[in-house]
Amino acid sequence: MTPVVGRRERKKAATRRALADAALELFLARGYEDVTVAEIAAAADVSVTTLFNHFPGGKPALVFDEAQARQEALVAAVRDRPADTGLVAALHAHLRRSRALSPPAEPAERERMERFLALVRGNRPVAEAHRAMWASQEVALTAAIAEEPGTDPEAAAALARLVLDGYVHAEGRPDPAAAFDVVMRLLAGGWDAMYL
């Protein structure tokens, strides 16, 4: 049963979304370094205090506003998968649906995604926040995999790292989805040989 989301939670989510959207638009239009927190708050029609209440990490956190939700979904892909679905297959299916592996068909949206990736790669604070986000996801994914009966903790850590590294590898390939499929087939062969 889906939990009922109250008015206050909806308002908080809307404010958070407005801040993240305003930040991204400003970053893409003017460059990360040339945008202040005060300008982002003003564009979203909130105070700077409100911005920091939602994003204590400031500007870098605004770039990755969906990081927590994505981490929770990644863990759920392991924990909540159907009984007849293998671990690697579940992770493959989950990550295969991501925007980075299936770029938008519209030229304007593709161009926006390329500008976003350039923003992530081209600014040290953003790149550091990106690495921290992946590290957090790796820890969470490792813990979820380690819950599998009979799983060696080292194998859980290795699989989590390889899945996420494979995803990053695929993002930079000419056909990201096909590249990720290759990575996950390789991983599935090794994991299945050890645990199935």
Short mmCIF file of N, CA and C in Angstrom, two decimals:
data_model
loop_
_atom_site.label_atom_id
_atom_site.label_comp_id
_atom_site.label_asym_id
_atom_site.label_seq_id
_atom_site.Cartn_x
_atom_site.Cartn_y
_atom_site.Cartn_z
N MET A 1 0.84 -1.18 0.00
CA MET A 1 0.00 0.00 0.00
C MET A 1 0.88 1.24 0.00
N THR A 2 0.58 2.19 -0.88
CA THR A 2 1.37 3.42 -0.99
C THR A 2 1.03 4.34 0.17
N PRO A 3 2.06 4.85 0.90
CA PRO A 3 1.77 5.74 2.01
C PRO A 3 1.20 7.06 1.51
N VAL A 4 0.31 7.63 2.31
CA VAL A 4 -0.29 8.92 1.98
C VAL A 4 0.73 10.01 2.30
N VAL A 5 0.98 10.88 1.33
CA VAL A 5 1.92 11.97 1.53
C VAL A 5 1.13 13.20 1.92
N GLY A 6 1.47 13.77 3.08
CA GLY A 6 0.76 14.93 3.59
C GLY A 6 1.09 16.21 2.84
N ARG A 7 0.30 17.23 3.11
CA ARG A 7 0.47 18.53 2.46
C ARG A 7 1.86 19.12 2.73
N ARG A 8 2.32 19.00 3.97
CA ARG A 8 3.62 19.55 4.33
C ARG A 8 4.75 18.87 3.55
N GLU A 9 4.68 17.53 3.44
CA GLU A 9 5.70 16.79 2.71
C GLU A 9 5.67 17.15 1.23
N ARG A 10 4.47 17.32 0.66
CA ARG A 10 4.36 17.71 -0.74
C ARG A 10 4.96 19.10 -0.96
N LYS A 11 4.71 20.00 -0.02
CA LYS A 11 5.25 21.36 -0.14
C LYS A 11 6.77 21.34 -0.05
N LYS A 12 7.31 20.55 0.88
CA LYS A 12 8.77 20.44 1.00
C LYS A 12 9.38 19.87 -0.27
N ALA A 13 8.74 18.85 -0.82
CA ALA A 13 9.24 18.24 -2.05
C ALA A 13 9.19 19.23 -3.21
N ALA A 14 8.13 20.02 -3.27
CA ALA A 14 8.01 21.02 -4.35
C ALA A 14 9.09 22.10 -4.21
N THR A 15 9.36 22.52 -2.98
CA THR A 15 10.40 23.53 -2.76
C THR A 15 11.76 22.97 -3.14
N ARG A 16 12.01 21.75 -2.76
CA ARG A 16 13.29 21.10 -3.08
C ARG A 16 13.46 20.99 -4.60
N ARG A 17 12.38 20.59 -5.28
CA ARG A 17 12.43 20.47 -6.74
C ARG A 17 12.66 21.82 -7.39
N ALA A 18 11.97 22.86 -6.89
CA ALA A 18 12.12 24.22 -7.45
C ALA A 18 13.56 24.71 -7.29
N LEU A 19 14.16 24.45 -6.15
CA LEU A 19 15.54 24.86 -5.91
C LEU A 19 16.50 24.13 -6.85
N ALA A 20 16.34 22.82 -6.96
CA ALA A 20 17.24 22.04 -7.82
C ALA A 20 17.08 22.45 -9.28
N ASP A 21 15.85 22.67 -9.72
CA ASP A 21 15.62 23.08 -11.10
C ASP A 21 16.21 24.45 -11.38
N ALA A 22 16.01 25.38 -10.45
CA ALA A 22 16.55 26.74 -10.62
C ALA A 22 18.07 26.70 -10.67
N ALA A 23 18.67 25.90 -9.77
CA ALA A 23 20.13 25.80 -9.74
C ALA A 23 20.66 25.25 -11.05
N LEU A 24 20.07 24.18 -11.53
CA LEU A 24 20.57 23.56 -12.75
C LEU A 24 20.44 24.52 -13.93
N GLU A 25 19.31 25.20 -14.04
CA GLU A 25 19.14 26.16 -15.14
C GLU A 25 20.21 27.26 -15.08
N LEU A 26 20.45 27.78 -13.89
CA LEU A 26 21.47 28.83 -13.76
C LEU A 26 22.87 28.29 -14.04
N PHE A 27 23.18 27.10 -13.53
CA PHE A 27 24.50 26.51 -13.77
C PHE A 27 24.74 26.30 -15.26
N LEU A 28 23.73 25.77 -15.95
CA LEU A 28 23.89 25.49 -17.37
C LEU A 28 23.95 26.77 -18.20
N ALA A 29 23.24 27.79 -17.76
CA ALA A 29 23.20 29.05 -18.52
C ALA A 29 24.46 29.89 -18.31
N ARG A 30 24.97 29.91 -17.07
CA ARG A 30 26.04 30.86 -16.76
C ARG A 30 27.33 30.22 -16.28
N GLY A 31 27.29 28.94 -15.98
CA GLY A 31 28.48 28.28 -15.44
C GLY A 31 28.38 28.16 -13.93
N TYR A 32 28.86 27.03 -13.42
CA TYR A 32 28.74 26.72 -11.99
C TYR A 32 29.38 27.79 -11.12
N GLU A 33 30.59 28.19 -11.45
CA GLU A 33 31.33 29.13 -10.60
C GLU A 33 30.70 30.52 -10.56
N ASP A 34 29.95 30.88 -11.59
CA ASP A 34 29.40 32.23 -11.69
C ASP A 34 28.02 32.39 -11.09
N VAL A 35 27.52 31.36 -10.43
CA VAL A 35 26.18 31.41 -9.82
C VAL A 35 26.34 31.35 -8.31
N THR A 36 25.65 32.24 -7.59
CA THR A 36 25.71 32.24 -6.13
C THR A 36 24.50 31.53 -5.55
N VAL A 37 24.65 31.11 -4.31
CA VAL A 37 23.54 30.48 -3.59
C VAL A 37 22.37 31.46 -3.47
N ALA A 38 22.67 32.73 -3.24
CA ALA A 38 21.61 33.74 -3.12
C ALA A 38 20.82 33.86 -4.42
N GLU A 39 21.49 33.75 -5.56
CA GLU A 39 20.79 33.83 -6.84
C GLU A 39 19.88 32.62 -7.05
N ILE A 40 20.35 31.47 -6.63
CA ILE A 40 19.52 30.26 -6.75
C ILE A 40 18.28 30.40 -5.88
N ALA A 41 18.46 30.83 -4.64
CA ALA A 41 17.32 31.02 -3.73
C ALA A 41 16.33 32.02 -4.31
N ALA A 42 16.84 33.10 -4.85
CA ALA A 42 15.95 34.13 -5.42
C ALA A 42 15.19 33.58 -6.62
N ALA A 43 15.86 32.79 -7.46
CA ALA A 43 15.19 32.22 -8.63
C ALA A 43 14.08 31.26 -8.24
N ALA A 44 14.24 30.60 -7.10
CA ALA A 44 13.22 29.67 -6.61
C ALA A 44 12.22 30.35 -5.67
N ASP A 45 12.42 31.65 -5.42
CA ASP A 45 11.54 32.46 -4.58
C ASP A 45 11.50 31.95 -3.13
N VAL A 46 12.70 31.63 -2.61
CA VAL A 46 12.82 31.23 -1.21
C VAL A 46 14.03 31.96 -0.61
N SER A 47 14.17 31.86 0.70
CA SER A 47 15.32 32.48 1.36
C SER A 47 16.54 31.57 1.26
N VAL A 48 17.70 32.17 1.49
CA VAL A 48 18.94 31.38 1.51
C VAL A 48 18.89 30.35 2.64
N THR A 49 18.29 30.73 3.76
CA THR A 49 18.15 29.79 4.88
C THR A 49 17.34 28.58 4.47
N THR A 50 16.26 28.80 3.72
CA THR A 50 15.43 27.69 3.24
C THR A 50 16.24 26.79 2.31
N LEU A 51 17.04 27.41 1.46
CA LEU A 51 17.87 26.62 0.55
C LEU A 51 18.78 25.69 1.35
N PHE A 52 19.46 26.24 2.37
CA PHE A 52 20.37 25.40 3.15
C PHE A 52 19.64 24.39 4.03
N ASN A 53 18.39 24.67 4.39
CA ASN A 53 17.59 23.67 5.12
C ASN A 53 17.36 22.44 4.24
N HIS A 54 17.14 22.67 2.95
CA HIS A 54 16.90 21.57 2.02
C HIS A 54 18.19 20.96 1.49
N PHE A 55 19.22 21.79 1.33
CA PHE A 55 20.48 21.34 0.75
C PHE A 55 21.64 21.84 1.61
N PRO A 56 21.89 21.17 2.75
CA PRO A 56 22.97 21.62 3.64
C PRO A 56 24.34 21.63 2.95
N GLY A 57 24.49 20.83 1.91
CA GLY A 57 25.76 20.78 1.19
C GLY A 57 25.95 21.92 0.21
N GLY A 58 24.98 22.80 0.09
CA GLY A 58 25.12 23.96 -0.79
C GLY A 58 25.08 23.62 -2.26
N LYS A 59 25.84 24.35 -3.04
CA LYS A 59 25.78 24.24 -4.50
C LYS A 59 26.03 22.82 -5.03
N PRO A 60 27.06 22.11 -4.57
CA PRO A 60 27.25 20.77 -5.13
C PRO A 60 26.05 19.85 -4.89
N ALA A 61 25.45 19.96 -3.72
CA ALA A 61 24.30 19.10 -3.40
C ALA A 61 23.12 19.38 -4.32
N LEU A 62 22.99 20.62 -4.77
CA LEU A 62 21.89 20.98 -5.66
C LEU A 62 22.00 20.28 -7.01
N VAL A 63 23.22 19.97 -7.42
CA VAL A 63 23.41 19.28 -8.70
C VAL A 63 22.89 17.85 -8.62
N PHE A 64 23.04 17.23 -7.45
CA PHE A 64 22.67 15.82 -7.28
C PHE A 64 21.50 15.69 -6.31
N ASP A 65 20.46 16.45 -6.56
CA ASP A 65 19.31 16.48 -5.65
C ASP A 65 18.59 15.15 -5.54
N GLU A 66 18.73 14.28 -6.52
CA GLU A 66 18.02 13.00 -6.51
C GLU A 66 18.88 11.86 -5.98
N ALA A 67 20.05 12.17 -5.44
CA ALA A 67 20.99 11.12 -5.04
C ALA A 67 20.40 10.16 -4.02
N GLN A 68 19.72 10.68 -3.00
CA GLN A 68 19.17 9.81 -1.95
C GLN A 68 18.09 8.89 -2.50
N ALA A 69 17.21 9.45 -3.33
CA ALA A 69 16.14 8.63 -3.92
C ALA A 69 16.73 7.56 -4.83
N ARG A 70 17.77 7.91 -5.57
CA ARG A 70 18.40 6.92 -6.45
C ARG A 70 19.08 5.81 -5.65
N GLN A 71 19.69 6.19 -4.53
CA GLN A 71 20.34 5.18 -3.69
C GLN A 71 19.29 4.23 -3.12
N GLU A 72 18.19 4.77 -2.66
CA GLU A 72 17.13 3.93 -2.11
C GLU A 72 16.57 2.99 -3.17
N ALA A 73 16.41 3.49 -4.40
CA ALA A 73 15.90 2.65 -5.48
C ALA A 73 16.90 1.55 -5.85
N LEU A 74 18.18 1.87 -5.80
CA LEU A 74 19.22 0.88 -6.09
C LEU A 74 19.18 -0.26 -5.08
N VAL A 75 19.08 0.10 -3.81
CA VAL A 75 18.99 -0.92 -2.76
C VAL A 75 17.71 -1.73 -2.89
N ALA A 76 16.60 -1.05 -3.21
CA ALA A 76 15.32 -1.75 -3.38
C ALA A 76 15.38 -2.72 -4.55
N ALA A 77 16.16 -2.41 -5.58
CA ALA A 77 16.29 -3.32 -6.72
C ALA A 77 16.86 -4.67 -6.28
N VAL A 78 17.69 -4.66 -5.26
CA VAL A 78 18.25 -5.90 -4.71
C VAL A 78 17.27 -6.54 -3.74
N ARG A 79 16.82 -5.77 -2.77
CA ARG A 79 16.00 -6.34 -1.69
C ARG A 79 14.60 -6.73 -2.11
N ASP A 80 14.01 -6.00 -3.04
CA ASP A 80 12.60 -6.21 -3.38
C ASP A 80 12.40 -6.93 -4.71
N ARG A 81 13.44 -7.53 -5.26
CA ARG A 81 13.30 -8.18 -6.55
C ARG A 81 12.46 -9.46 -6.40
N PRO A 82 11.81 -9.87 -7.50
CA PRO A 82 11.04 -11.13 -7.44
C PRO A 82 11.94 -12.31 -7.10
N ALA A 83 11.37 -13.29 -6.48
CA ALA A 83 12.14 -14.46 -6.03
C ALA A 83 12.84 -15.18 -7.17
N ASP A 84 12.28 -15.11 -8.38
CA ASP A 84 12.87 -15.83 -9.51
C ASP A 84 13.85 -14.96 -10.32
N THR A 85 14.19 -13.78 -9.80
CA THR A 85 15.11 -12.88 -10.51
C THR A 85 16.45 -12.86 -9.80
N GLY A 86 17.51 -13.13 -10.54
CA GLY A 86 18.85 -13.13 -9.98
C GLY A 86 19.28 -11.72 -9.59
N LEU A 87 20.25 -11.67 -8.72
CA LEU A 87 20.77 -10.40 -8.20
C LEU A 87 21.31 -9.50 -9.31
N VAL A 88 22.19 -10.03 -10.13
CA VAL A 88 22.80 -9.23 -11.20
C VAL A 88 21.74 -8.83 -12.22
N ALA A 89 20.83 -9.73 -12.53
CA ALA A 89 19.76 -9.41 -13.48
C ALA A 89 18.89 -8.27 -12.96
N ALA A 90 18.62 -8.27 -11.67
CA ALA A 90 17.79 -7.21 -11.08
C ALA A 90 18.51 -5.86 -11.15
N LEU A 91 19.80 -5.85 -10.85
CA LEU A 91 20.57 -4.61 -10.94
C LEU A 91 20.69 -4.14 -12.39
N HIS A 92 20.87 -5.08 -13.28
CA HIS A 92 20.96 -4.75 -14.71
C HIS A 92 19.66 -4.07 -15.17
N ALA A 93 18.54 -4.70 -14.87
CA ALA A 93 17.25 -4.14 -15.30
C ALA A 93 17.01 -2.76 -14.69
N HIS A 94 17.34 -2.63 -13.42
CA HIS A 94 17.12 -1.34 -12.74
C HIS A 94 17.97 -0.23 -13.35
N LEU A 95 19.26 -0.45 -13.47
CA LEU A 95 20.15 0.60 -13.96
C LEU A 95 19.98 0.85 -15.46
N ARG A 96 19.54 -0.15 -16.18
CA ARG A 96 19.35 -0.01 -17.63
C ARG A 96 18.29 1.04 -17.96
N ARG A 97 17.38 1.28 -17.01
CA ARG A 97 16.30 2.25 -17.24
C ARG A 97 16.73 3.69 -17.01
N SER A 98 17.94 3.91 -16.58
CA SER A 98 18.37 5.27 -16.24
C SER A 98 18.51 6.15 -17.47
N ARG A 99 18.35 7.45 -17.26
CA ARG A 99 18.45 8.42 -18.37
C ARG A 99 19.84 8.41 -19.00
N ALA A 100 20.87 8.21 -18.22
CA ALA A 100 22.23 8.27 -18.76
C ALA A 100 22.49 7.15 -19.77
N LEU A 101 21.84 6.00 -19.59
CA LEU A 101 22.06 4.89 -20.50
C LEU A 101 21.09 4.91 -21.68
N SER A 102 20.02 5.66 -21.55
CA SER A 102 19.06 5.79 -22.64
C SER A 102 18.84 7.27 -22.91
N PRO A 103 19.78 7.91 -23.60
CA PRO A 103 19.69 9.35 -23.83
C PRO A 103 18.38 9.73 -24.51
N PRO A 104 17.84 10.91 -24.20
CA PRO A 104 16.58 11.34 -24.80
C PRO A 104 16.68 11.46 -26.31
N ALA A 105 15.57 11.24 -26.98
CA ALA A 105 15.54 11.32 -28.44
C ALA A 105 15.57 12.76 -28.93
N GLU A 106 14.99 13.66 -28.16
CA GLU A 106 14.92 15.07 -28.57
C GLU A 106 16.31 15.70 -28.56
N PRO A 107 16.70 16.35 -29.66
CA PRO A 107 18.03 16.98 -29.70
C PRO A 107 18.27 17.97 -28.56
N ALA A 108 17.25 18.76 -28.22
CA ALA A 108 17.43 19.76 -27.15
C ALA A 108 17.69 19.08 -25.82
N GLU A 109 17.00 17.97 -25.55
CA GLU A 109 17.21 17.24 -24.29
C GLU A 109 18.57 16.55 -24.27
N ARG A 110 18.99 16.02 -25.42
CA ARG A 110 20.32 15.40 -25.50
C ARG A 110 21.40 16.44 -25.23
N GLU A 111 21.23 17.61 -25.82
CA GLU A 111 22.20 18.68 -25.63
C GLU A 111 22.24 19.12 -24.16
N ARG A 112 21.08 19.17 -23.52
CA ARG A 112 21.01 19.54 -22.10
C ARG A 112 21.74 18.50 -21.25
N MET A 113 21.55 17.22 -21.59
CA MET A 113 22.22 16.16 -20.83
C MET A 113 23.74 16.26 -21.02
N GLU A 114 24.18 16.54 -22.23
CA GLU A 114 25.62 16.68 -22.47
C GLU A 114 26.19 17.86 -21.68
N ARG A 115 25.43 18.94 -21.60
CA ARG A 115 25.89 20.10 -20.82
C ARG A 115 25.93 19.76 -19.33
N PHE A 116 24.96 18.95 -18.88
CA PHE A 116 24.96 18.53 -17.48
C PHE A 116 26.20 17.68 -17.18
N LEU A 117 26.51 16.73 -18.07
CA LEU A 117 27.68 15.88 -17.85
C LEU A 117 28.96 16.71 -17.88
N ALA A 118 29.01 17.71 -18.74
CA ALA A 118 30.18 18.60 -18.77
C ALA A 118 30.29 19.38 -17.47
N LEU A 119 29.16 19.78 -16.91
CA LEU A 119 29.14 20.47 -15.62
C LEU A 119 29.72 19.57 -14.53
N VAL A 120 29.31 18.31 -14.52
CA VAL A 120 29.77 17.37 -13.51
C VAL A 120 31.28 17.13 -13.65
N ARG A 121 31.73 16.96 -14.87
CA ARG A 121 33.14 16.62 -15.09
C ARG A 121 34.06 17.83 -15.04
N GLY A 122 33.53 19.02 -15.27
CA GLY A 122 34.37 20.19 -15.45
C GLY A 122 34.55 21.09 -14.25
N ASN A 123 33.97 20.73 -13.11
CA ASN A 123 34.06 21.57 -11.91
C ASN A 123 34.48 20.72 -10.72
N ARG A 124 35.58 21.09 -10.10
CA ARG A 124 36.12 20.26 -9.01
C ARG A 124 35.12 20.01 -7.89
N PRO A 125 34.42 21.04 -7.35
CA PRO A 125 33.48 20.74 -6.26
C PRO A 125 32.35 19.81 -6.70
N VAL A 126 31.90 19.96 -7.94
CA VAL A 126 30.84 19.09 -8.43
C VAL A 126 31.37 17.67 -8.63
N ALA A 127 32.58 17.55 -9.19
CA ALA A 127 33.18 16.24 -9.39
C ALA A 127 33.40 15.54 -8.05
N GLU A 128 33.81 16.30 -7.02
CA GLU A 128 34.00 15.70 -5.69
C GLU A 128 32.67 15.25 -5.09
N ALA A 129 31.63 16.06 -5.28
CA ALA A 129 30.30 15.68 -4.79
C ALA A 129 29.81 14.44 -5.53
N HIS A 130 30.12 14.35 -6.80
CA HIS A 130 29.74 13.19 -7.60
C HIS A 130 30.44 11.93 -7.08
N ARG A 131 31.73 12.04 -6.80
CA ARG A 131 32.47 10.90 -6.25
C ARG A 131 31.91 10.49 -4.89
N ALA A 132 31.57 11.47 -4.05
CA ALA A 132 31.00 11.16 -2.73
C ALA A 132 29.66 10.46 -2.87
N MET A 133 28.86 10.90 -3.84
CA MET A 133 27.57 10.27 -4.08
C MET A 133 27.75 8.81 -4.48
N TRP A 134 28.70 8.55 -5.41
CA TRP A 134 28.94 7.17 -5.84
C TRP A 134 29.48 6.33 -4.69
N ALA A 135 30.33 6.91 -3.86
CA ALA A 135 30.87 6.16 -2.71
C ALA A 135 29.76 5.77 -1.75
N SER A 136 28.83 6.68 -1.51
CA SER A 136 27.69 6.39 -0.64
C SER A 136 26.82 5.29 -1.24
N GLN A 137 26.60 5.36 -2.53
CA GLN A 137 25.78 4.33 -3.19
C GLN A 137 26.49 2.98 -3.15
N GLU A 138 27.80 3.00 -3.29
CA GLU A 138 28.55 1.74 -3.23
C GLU A 138 28.43 1.09 -1.86
N VAL A 139 28.53 1.89 -0.81
CA VAL A 139 28.40 1.35 0.56
C VAL A 139 27.01 0.75 0.75
N ALA A 140 25.98 1.48 0.33
CA ALA A 140 24.60 1.00 0.49
C ALA A 140 24.35 -0.26 -0.33
N LEU A 141 24.85 -0.28 -1.57
CA LEU A 141 24.65 -1.45 -2.42
C LEU A 141 25.41 -2.66 -1.86
N THR A 142 26.62 -2.44 -1.38
CA THR A 142 27.39 -3.53 -0.77
C THR A 142 26.63 -4.15 0.38
N ALA A 143 26.05 -3.30 1.24
CA ALA A 143 25.30 -3.80 2.40
C ALA A 143 24.09 -4.62 1.95
N ALA A 144 23.39 -4.16 0.92
CA ALA A 144 22.21 -4.89 0.44
C ALA A 144 22.61 -6.23 -0.16
N ILE A 145 23.69 -6.25 -0.95
CA ILE A 145 24.15 -7.51 -1.54
C ILE A 145 24.62 -8.48 -0.46
N ALA A 146 25.29 -7.95 0.56
CA ALA A 146 25.81 -8.79 1.64
C ALA A 146 24.71 -9.48 2.44
N GLU A 147 23.49 -8.95 2.35
CA GLU A 147 22.35 -9.58 3.04
C GLU A 147 21.91 -10.88 2.37
N GLU A 148 22.36 -11.10 1.13
CA GLU A 148 21.99 -12.32 0.42
C GLU A 148 22.58 -13.53 1.16
N PRO A 149 21.79 -14.56 1.39
CA PRO A 149 22.29 -15.73 2.12
C PRO A 149 23.54 -16.32 1.49
N GLY A 150 24.55 -16.57 2.33
CA GLY A 150 25.77 -17.21 1.89
C GLY A 150 26.74 -16.33 1.13
N THR A 151 26.48 -15.03 1.05
CA THR A 151 27.34 -14.14 0.27
C THR A 151 28.55 -13.72 1.08
N ASP A 152 29.71 -13.91 0.49
CA ASP A 152 30.95 -13.47 1.10
C ASP A 152 31.00 -11.94 1.08
N PRO A 153 31.35 -11.28 2.19
CA PRO A 153 31.39 -9.81 2.21
C PRO A 153 32.31 -9.21 1.15
N GLU A 154 33.44 -9.88 0.87
CA GLU A 154 34.34 -9.38 -0.17
C GLU A 154 33.71 -9.47 -1.55
N ALA A 155 32.95 -10.53 -1.78
CA ALA A 155 32.27 -10.67 -3.06
C ALA A 155 31.19 -9.59 -3.20
N ALA A 156 30.49 -9.30 -2.10
CA ALA A 156 29.46 -8.26 -2.13
C ALA A 156 30.08 -6.90 -2.46
N ALA A 157 31.20 -6.60 -1.82
CA ALA A 157 31.87 -5.31 -2.07
C ALA A 157 32.39 -5.24 -3.50
N ALA A 158 32.93 -6.34 -4.00
CA ALA A 158 33.47 -6.35 -5.36
C ALA A 158 32.35 -6.16 -6.38
N LEU A 159 31.24 -6.86 -6.19
CA LEU A 159 30.13 -6.75 -7.15
C LEU A 159 29.57 -5.32 -7.14
N ALA A 160 29.37 -4.75 -5.97
CA ALA A 160 28.85 -3.38 -5.90
C ALA A 160 29.77 -2.42 -6.65
N ARG A 161 31.07 -2.52 -6.41
CA ARG A 161 32.03 -1.64 -7.09
C ARG A 161 32.00 -1.84 -8.60
N LEU A 162 31.99 -3.11 -9.02
CA LEU A 162 32.04 -3.40 -10.46
C LEU A 162 30.77 -2.96 -11.18
N VAL A 163 29.63 -3.13 -10.55
CA VAL A 163 28.37 -2.68 -11.16
C VAL A 163 28.39 -1.17 -11.36
N LEU A 164 28.75 -0.44 -10.31
CA LEU A 164 28.75 1.02 -10.41
C LEU A 164 29.85 1.53 -11.34
N ASP A 165 31.02 0.92 -11.29
CA ASP A 165 32.09 1.30 -12.22
C ASP A 165 31.68 0.98 -13.66
N GLY A 166 30.99 -0.14 -13.84
CA GLY A 166 30.52 -0.50 -15.17
C GLY A 166 29.52 0.51 -15.70
N TYR A 167 28.70 1.01 -14.82
CA TYR A 167 27.73 2.04 -15.21
C TYR A 167 28.45 3.31 -15.67
N VAL A 168 29.44 3.75 -14.90
CA VAL A 168 30.21 4.94 -15.27
C VAL A 168 30.94 4.71 -16.58
N HIS A 169 31.52 3.52 -16.75
CA HIS A 169 32.19 3.18 -18.00
C HIS A 169 31.22 3.30 -19.17
N ALA A 170 30.03 2.76 -19.01
CA ALA A 170 29.05 2.75 -20.10
C ALA A 170 28.61 4.15 -20.48
N GLU A 171 28.50 5.04 -19.48
CA GLU A 171 28.07 6.41 -19.76
C GLU A 171 28.94 7.09 -20.81
N GLY A 172 30.22 6.75 -20.83
CA GLY A 172 31.14 7.41 -21.74
C GLY A 172 31.31 6.73 -23.09
N ARG A 173 30.59 5.65 -23.33
CA ARG A 173 30.73 4.91 -24.58
C ARG A 173 29.77 5.45 -25.64
N PRO A 174 30.06 5.20 -26.93
CA PRO A 174 29.18 5.69 -28.00
C PRO A 174 27.74 5.19 -27.87
N ASP A 175 27.57 3.93 -27.45
CA ASP A 175 26.23 3.37 -27.22
C ASP A 175 26.19 2.92 -25.76
N PRO A 176 25.80 3.84 -24.83
CA PRO A 176 25.87 3.51 -23.40
C PRO A 176 25.08 2.28 -23.01
N ALA A 177 23.89 2.11 -23.56
CA ALA A 177 23.06 0.97 -23.17
C ALA A 177 23.71 -0.34 -23.58
N ALA A 178 24.22 -0.40 -24.80
CA ALA A 178 24.87 -1.64 -25.27
C ALA A 178 26.12 -1.93 -24.46
N ALA A 179 26.89 -0.89 -24.13
CA ALA A 179 28.10 -1.07 -23.32
C ALA A 179 27.75 -1.60 -21.94
N PHE A 180 26.68 -1.09 -21.34
CA PHE A 180 26.28 -1.56 -20.02
C PHE A 180 25.80 -3.00 -20.08
N ASP A 181 25.09 -3.36 -21.15
CA ASP A 181 24.66 -4.75 -21.31
C ASP A 181 25.86 -5.70 -21.31
N VAL A 182 26.93 -5.31 -21.99
CA VAL A 182 28.14 -6.14 -22.04
C VAL A 182 28.73 -6.29 -20.65
N VAL A 183 28.86 -5.16 -19.93
CA VAL A 183 29.41 -5.20 -18.57
C VAL A 183 28.59 -6.15 -17.69
N MET A 184 27.28 -6.01 -17.75
CA MET A 184 26.45 -6.81 -16.85
C MET A 184 26.42 -8.28 -17.24
N ARG A 185 26.55 -8.59 -18.53
CA ARG A 185 26.65 -10.00 -18.92
C ARG A 185 27.94 -10.61 -18.37
N LEU A 186 29.02 -9.85 -18.43
CA LEU A 186 30.29 -10.33 -17.88
C LEU A 186 30.17 -10.58 -16.37
N LEU A 187 29.56 -9.62 -15.68
CA LEU A 187 29.41 -9.77 -14.23
C LEU A 187 28.48 -10.92 -13.87
N ALA A 188 27.40 -11.05 -14.62
CA ALA A 188 26.44 -12.13 -14.34
C ALA A 188 27.11 -13.49 -14.47
N GLY A 189 27.97 -13.65 -15.48
CA GLY A 189 28.68 -14.94 -15.64
C GLY A 189 29.52 -15.27 -14.43
N GLY A 190 30.26 -14.30 -13.93
CA GLY A 190 31.11 -14.55 -12.77
C GLY A 190 30.32 -14.75 -11.50
N TRP A 191 29.31 -13.92 -11.26
CA TRP A 191 28.51 -14.03 -10.04
C TRP A 191 27.73 -15.35 -10.04
N ASP A 192 27.10 -15.66 -11.14
CA ASP A 192 26.31 -16.89 -11.21
C ASP A 192 27.18 -18.12 -11.01
N ALA A 193 28.41 -18.08 -11.53
CA ALA A 193 29.31 -19.22 -11.34
C ALA A 193 29.65 -19.42 -9.88
N MET A 194 29.71 -18.30 -9.13
CA MET A 194 30.06 -18.40 -7.70
C MET A 194 28.87 -18.77 -6.82
N TYR A 195 27.68 -18.24 -7.14
CA TYR A 195 26.57 -18.32 -6.19
C TYR A 195 25.33 -19.05 -6.67
N LEU A 196 25.28 -19.49 -7.90
CA LEU A 196 24.07 -20.22 -8.35
C LEU A 196 24.38 -21.68 -8.57
#
